Every structure is written in structure tokens, then in C-alpha cells.
mmCIF file of N, CA, C and O in Angstrom:
data_model
loop_
_atom_site.group_PDB
_atom_site.id
_atom_site.type_symbol
_atom_site.label_atom_id
_atom_site.label_comp_id
_atom_site.label_asym_id
_atom_site.label_seq_id
_atom_site.Cartn_x
_atom_site.Cartn_y
_atom_site.Cartn_z
ATOM 1 N N MET A 571 118.355 112.821 102.427
ATOM 2 C CA MET A 571 118.690 113.609 103.598
ATOM 3 C C MET A 571 119.422 112.738 104.607
ATOM 4 O O MET A 571 119.147 111.558 104.729
ATOM 5 N N SER A 572 120.300 113.352 105.346
ATOM 6 C CA SER A 572 120.992 112.631 106.410
ATOM 7 C C SER A 572 120.092 112.569 107.643
ATOM 8 O O SER A 572 119.111 113.299 107.753
ATOM 9 N N GLN A 573 120.455 111.686 108.533
ATOM 10 C CA GLN A 573 119.689 111.534 109.758
ATOM 11 C C GLN A 573 120.561 111.891 110.949
ATOM 12 O O GLN A 573 121.788 111.788 110.900
ATOM 13 N N VAL A 574 119.910 112.319 112.029
ATOM 14 C CA VAL A 574 120.612 112.637 113.257
ATOM 15 C C VAL A 574 119.932 111.904 114.415
ATOM 16 O O VAL A 574 118.721 111.720 114.426
ATOM 17 N N LYS A 575 120.751 111.476 115.366
ATOM 18 C CA LYS A 575 120.240 110.874 116.592
ATOM 19 C C LYS A 575 120.319 111.946 117.664
ATOM 20 O O LYS A 575 121.383 112.503 117.928
ATOM 21 N N VAL A 576 119.186 112.248 118.266
ATOM 22 C CA VAL A 576 119.097 113.312 119.267
ATOM 23 C C VAL A 576 118.822 112.672 120.623
ATOM 24 O O VAL A 576 117.883 111.895 120.761
ATOM 25 N N THR A 577 119.658 112.995 121.615
ATOM 26 C CA THR A 577 119.515 112.458 122.961
ATOM 27 C C THR A 577 119.376 113.615 123.938
ATOM 28 O O THR A 577 120.183 114.546 123.916
ATOM 29 N N LEU A 578 118.358 113.557 124.787
ATOM 30 C CA LEU A 578 118.162 114.577 125.820
ATOM 31 C C LEU A 578 119.104 114.274 126.976
ATOM 32 O O LEU A 578 119.000 113.231 127.612
ATOM 33 N N VAL A 579 120.062 115.168 127.240
ATOM 34 C CA VAL A 579 121.058 114.915 128.275
ATOM 35 C C VAL A 579 120.857 115.766 129.523
ATOM 36 O O VAL A 579 121.437 115.468 130.562
ATOM 37 N N LYS A 580 120.061 116.810 129.441
ATOM 38 C CA LYS A 580 119.763 117.644 130.602
ATOM 39 C C LYS A 580 118.261 117.775 130.757
ATOM 40 O O LYS A 580 117.515 117.739 129.785
ATOM 41 N N SER A 581 117.825 117.949 131.971
ATOM 42 C CA SER A 581 116.406 118.054 132.275
ATOM 43 C C SER A 581 115.835 119.369 131.746
ATOM 44 O O SER A 581 116.537 120.383 131.673
ATOM 45 N N VAL A 582 114.547 119.339 131.418
ATOM 46 C CA VAL A 582 113.882 120.555 130.961
ATOM 47 C C VAL A 582 113.176 121.271 132.112
ATOM 48 O O VAL A 582 112.527 122.289 131.884
ATOM 49 N N ALA A 583 113.325 120.757 133.313
ATOM 50 C CA ALA A 583 112.735 121.417 134.477
ATOM 51 C C ALA A 583 113.376 122.796 134.644
ATOM 52 O O ALA A 583 114.573 122.965 134.418
ATOM 53 N N SER A 584 112.588 123.756 135.000
ATOM 54 C CA SER A 584 112.983 125.157 135.205
ATOM 55 C C SER A 584 113.561 125.798 133.938
ATOM 56 O O SER A 584 114.380 126.705 134.018
ATOM 57 N N ARG A 585 113.164 125.320 132.780
ATOM 58 C CA ARG A 585 113.532 125.949 131.510
ATOM 59 C C ARG A 585 112.332 126.730 130.991
ATOM 60 O O ARG A 585 111.191 126.455 131.369
ATOM 61 N N PRO A 586 112.562 127.703 130.113
ATOM 62 C CA PRO A 586 111.428 128.452 129.541
ATOM 63 C C PRO A 586 110.461 127.529 128.804
ATOM 64 O O PRO A 586 110.851 126.480 128.289
ATOM 65 N N ALA A 587 109.219 127.933 128.753
ATOM 66 C CA ALA A 587 108.164 127.118 128.144
ATOM 67 C C ALA A 587 108.448 126.813 126.673
ATOM 68 O O ALA A 587 108.134 125.715 126.204
ATOM 69 N N ASP A 588 109.034 127.758 125.938
ATOM 70 C CA ASP A 588 109.308 127.493 124.526
ATOM 71 C C ASP A 588 110.366 126.413 124.344
ATOM 72 O O ASP A 588 110.281 125.602 123.420
ATOM 73 N N GLN A 589 111.349 126.339 125.243
ATOM 74 C CA GLN A 589 112.353 125.278 125.161
ATOM 75 C C GLN A 589 111.756 123.927 125.536
ATOM 76 O O GLN A 589 112.052 122.908 124.891
ATOM 77 N N ARG A 590 110.893 123.890 126.537
ATOM 78 C CA ARG A 590 110.214 122.644 126.911
ATOM 79 C C ARG A 590 109.357 122.148 125.754
ATOM 80 O O ARG A 590 109.352 120.960 125.434
ATOM 81 N N ALA A 591 108.639 123.055 125.101
ATOM 82 C CA ALA A 591 107.782 122.682 123.981
ATOM 83 C C ALA A 591 108.607 122.170 122.807
ATOM 84 O O ALA A 591 108.197 121.230 122.120
ATOM 85 N N THR A 592 109.769 122.750 122.570
ATOM 86 C CA THR A 592 110.636 122.299 121.483
ATOM 87 C C THR A 592 111.136 120.885 121.735
ATOM 88 O O THR A 592 111.154 120.047 120.830
ATOM 89 N N VAL A 593 111.513 120.595 122.982
ATOM 90 C CA VAL A 593 111.978 119.251 123.329
ATOM 91 C C VAL A 593 110.863 118.234 123.128
ATOM 92 O O VAL A 593 111.076 117.149 122.569
ATOM 93 N N VAL A 594 109.650 118.565 123.534
ATOM 94 C CA VAL A 594 108.513 117.656 123.351
ATOM 95 C C VAL A 594 108.209 117.479 121.866
ATOM 96 O O VAL A 594 107.932 116.370 121.404
ATOM 97 N N ALA A 595 108.295 118.551 121.088
ATOM 98 C CA ALA A 595 108.029 118.473 119.654
ATOM 99 C C ALA A 595 109.064 117.601 118.934
ATOM 100 O O ALA A 595 108.752 116.982 117.919
ATOM 101 N N LEU A 596 110.270 117.528 119.484
ATOM 102 C CA LEU A 596 111.285 116.643 118.920
ATOM 103 C C LEU A 596 111.012 115.186 119.260
ATOM 104 O O LEU A 596 111.622 114.291 118.692
ATOM 105 N N GLY A 597 110.108 114.939 120.192
ATOM 106 C CA GLY A 597 109.762 113.572 120.564
ATOM 107 C C GLY A 597 110.521 113.059 121.761
ATOM 108 O O GLY A 597 110.532 111.861 122.024
ATOM 109 N N LEU A 598 111.157 113.957 122.506
ATOM 110 C CA LEU A 598 111.924 113.569 123.689
ATOM 111 C C LEU A 598 111.082 113.802 124.935
ATOM 112 O O LEU A 598 110.410 114.831 125.048
ATOM 113 N N HIS A 599 111.128 112.851 125.859
ATOM 114 C CA HIS A 599 110.297 112.964 127.040
ATOM 115 C C HIS A 599 111.105 112.950 128.332
ATOM 116 O O HIS A 599 110.965 113.846 129.151
ATOM 117 N N LYS A 600 111.951 111.950 128.515
ATOM 118 C CA LYS A 600 112.739 111.836 129.732
ATOM 119 C C LYS A 600 114.213 112.037 129.419
ATOM 120 O O LYS A 600 114.646 111.869 128.277
ATOM 121 N N THR A 601 114.983 112.361 130.427
ATOM 122 C CA THR A 601 116.423 112.490 130.270
ATOM 123 C C THR A 601 116.984 111.162 129.766
ATOM 124 O O THR A 601 116.549 110.094 130.192
ATOM 125 N N ASN A 602 117.939 111.223 128.866
ATOM 126 C CA ASN A 602 118.586 110.077 128.215
ATOM 127 C C ASN A 602 117.700 109.375 127.196
ATOM 128 O O ASN A 602 118.083 108.324 126.696
ATOM 129 N N SER A 603 116.539 109.912 126.864
ATOM 130 C CA SER A 603 115.744 109.337 125.782
ATOM 131 C C SER A 603 116.315 109.831 124.451
ATOM 132 O O SER A 603 116.880 110.915 124.362
ATOM 133 N N SER A 604 116.178 109.006 123.414
ATOM 134 C CA SER A 604 116.747 109.318 122.106
ATOM 135 C C SER A 604 115.708 109.133 121.010
ATOM 136 O O SER A 604 114.812 108.296 121.136
ATOM 137 N N VAL A 605 115.859 109.901 119.949
ATOM 138 C CA VAL A 605 115.047 109.745 118.747
ATOM 139 C C VAL A 605 115.952 109.947 117.534
ATOM 140 O O VAL A 605 116.990 110.586 117.626
ATOM 141 N N ILE A 606 115.535 109.386 116.415
ATOM 142 C CA ILE A 606 116.254 109.580 115.154
ATOM 143 C C ILE A 606 115.353 110.414 114.251
ATOM 144 O O ILE A 606 114.190 110.085 114.046
ATOM 145 N N LYS A 607 115.896 111.505 113.742
ATOM 146 C CA LYS A 607 115.138 112.445 112.905
ATOM 147 C C LYS A 607 115.899 112.715 111.616
ATOM 148 O O LYS A 607 117.121 112.606 111.564
ATOM 149 N N GLU A 608 115.161 113.084 110.569
ATOM 150 C CA GLU A 608 115.770 113.571 109.341
ATOM 151 C C GLU A 608 116.346 114.964 109.610
ATOM 152 O O GLU A 608 115.748 115.756 110.327
ATOM 153 N N ALA A 609 117.485 115.267 109.030
ATOM 154 C CA ALA A 609 118.149 116.552 109.261
ATOM 155 C C ALA A 609 117.609 117.611 108.309
ATOM 156 O O ALA A 609 118.304 118.107 107.432
ATOM 157 N N THR A 610 116.344 117.991 108.494
ATOM 158 C CA THR A 610 115.734 119.044 107.687
ATOM 159 C C THR A 610 116.068 120.405 108.294
ATOM 160 O O THR A 610 116.483 120.482 109.455
ATOM 161 N N PRO A 611 115.892 121.476 107.553
ATOM 162 C CA PRO A 611 116.146 122.804 108.120
ATOM 163 C C PRO A 611 115.295 123.098 109.360
ATOM 164 O O PRO A 611 115.752 123.758 110.295
ATOM 165 N N GLN A 612 114.062 122.588 109.384
ATOM 166 C CA GLN A 612 113.192 122.816 110.537
ATOM 167 C C GLN A 612 113.747 122.122 111.774
ATOM 168 O O GLN A 612 113.784 122.705 112.868
ATOM 169 N N ILE A 613 114.182 120.888 111.630
ATOM 170 C CA ILE A 613 114.738 120.132 112.756
ATOM 171 C C ILE A 613 116.046 120.763 113.217
ATOM 172 O O ILE A 613 116.300 120.885 114.419
ATOM 173 N N LYS A 614 116.863 121.200 112.277
ATOM 174 C CA LYS A 614 118.131 121.847 112.641
ATOM 175 C C LYS A 614 117.879 123.114 113.447
ATOM 176 O O LYS A 614 118.604 123.411 114.397
ATOM 177 N N GLY A 615 116.853 123.866 113.096
ATOM 178 C CA GLY A 615 116.501 125.065 113.849
ATOM 179 C C GLY A 615 116.040 124.730 115.258
ATOM 180 O O GLY A 615 116.391 125.421 116.219
ATOM 181 N N MET A 616 115.256 123.660 115.380
ATOM 182 C CA MET A 616 114.804 123.227 116.702
ATOM 183 C C MET A 616 115.996 122.779 117.546
ATOM 184 O O MET A 616 116.073 123.093 118.741
ATOM 185 N N LEU A 617 116.936 122.061 116.932
ATOM 186 C CA LEU A 617 118.115 121.598 117.659
ATOM 187 C C LEU A 617 118.984 122.770 118.096
ATOM 188 O O LEU A 617 119.563 122.750 119.185
ATOM 189 N N HIS A 618 119.070 123.786 117.257
ATOM 190 C CA HIS A 618 119.852 124.971 117.623
ATOM 191 C C HIS A 618 119.255 125.661 118.850
ATOM 192 O O HIS A 618 119.975 126.166 119.704
ATOM 193 N N LYS A 619 117.938 125.661 118.948
ATOM 194 C CA LYS A 619 117.262 126.326 120.058
ATOM 195 C C LYS A 619 117.541 125.633 121.394
ATOM 196 O O LYS A 619 117.604 126.287 122.436
ATOM 197 N N VAL A 620 117.691 124.304 121.363
ATOM 198 C CA VAL A 620 117.893 123.551 122.612
ATOM 199 C C VAL A 620 119.235 122.816 122.617
ATOM 200 O O VAL A 620 119.386 121.785 123.267
ATOM 201 N N GLU A 621 120.233 123.368 121.925
ATOM 202 C CA GLU A 621 121.517 122.685 121.807
ATOM 203 C C GLU A 621 122.221 122.481 123.150
ATOM 204 O O GLU A 621 123.046 121.577 123.278
ATOM 205 N N HIS A 622 121.898 123.270 124.153
ATOM 206 C CA HIS A 622 122.502 123.125 125.478
ATOM 207 C C HIS A 622 121.862 122.001 126.289
ATOM 208 O O HIS A 622 122.358 121.636 127.341
ATOM 209 N N LEU A 623 120.758 121.426 125.787
ATOM 210 C CA LEU A 623 120.056 120.366 126.490
ATOM 211 C C LEU A 623 120.201 119.000 125.828
ATOM 212 O O LEU A 623 119.911 117.983 126.446
ATOM 213 N N VAL A 624 120.640 118.968 124.581
ATOM 214 C CA VAL A 624 120.674 117.720 123.826
ATOM 215 C C VAL A 624 122.066 117.412 123.304
ATOM 216 O O VAL A 624 122.921 118.289 123.216
ATOM 217 N N LYS A 625 122.258 116.138 122.950
ATOM 218 C CA LYS A 625 123.462 115.694 122.251
ATOM 219 C C LYS A 625 123.017 115.208 120.894
ATOM 220 O O LYS A 625 122.062 114.439 120.785
ATOM 221 N N VAL A 626 123.696 115.663 119.835
ATOM 222 C CA VAL A 626 123.315 115.336 118.461
ATOM 223 C C VAL A 626 124.438 114.544 117.815
ATOM 224 O O VAL A 626 125.600 114.946 117.863
ATOM 225 N N GLU A 627 124.081 113.398 117.210
ATOM 226 C CA GLU A 627 125.040 112.563 116.503
ATOM 227 C C GLU A 627 124.566 112.361 115.075
ATOM 228 O O GLU A 627 123.402 112.041 114.861
ATOM 229 N N GLU A 628 125.466 112.528 114.113
ATOM 230 C CA GLU A 628 125.152 112.257 112.716
ATOM 231 C C GLU A 628 125.116 110.756 112.500
ATOM 232 O O GLU A 628 125.947 110.024 113.031
ATOM 233 N N ILE A 629 124.141 110.293 111.718
ATOM 234 C CA ILE A 629 124.057 108.857 111.402
ATOM 235 C C ILE A 629 124.364 108.661 109.938
ATOM 236 O O ILE A 629 123.933 109.382 109.097
#
């Protein structure tokens, strides 16, 4: 599987609870924090849900 680097670029303040929970489930906590994840269908779905808050780079 390929990997993706996910960076939180916008704050989750004043966002719906499900979007905040998705960001936390991805392992992101503060703005500009990054994590590397496997590009599974589950992760891709989570990224699609919060695509306006994160930056995704293929590794």
C-alpha cells in the first residue's frame, strides 16, 4: 500500500463534532501537525470527509 502524509492546515474550532472526531481519529491534534498513514479505503474516506481542513501528500 502507498502512504500519505496528512497535515492539519485549518483549525477544527467551530466545526461539526463528526469532523473534529475524524481529525482526532487521524491522529492530528494541533494546526500544522502531521502524520503518515497507509492509504487504505478507510483512511481515504476519512480524508474525504475533512479534505477542506487537511493537506494530503503522497509518499
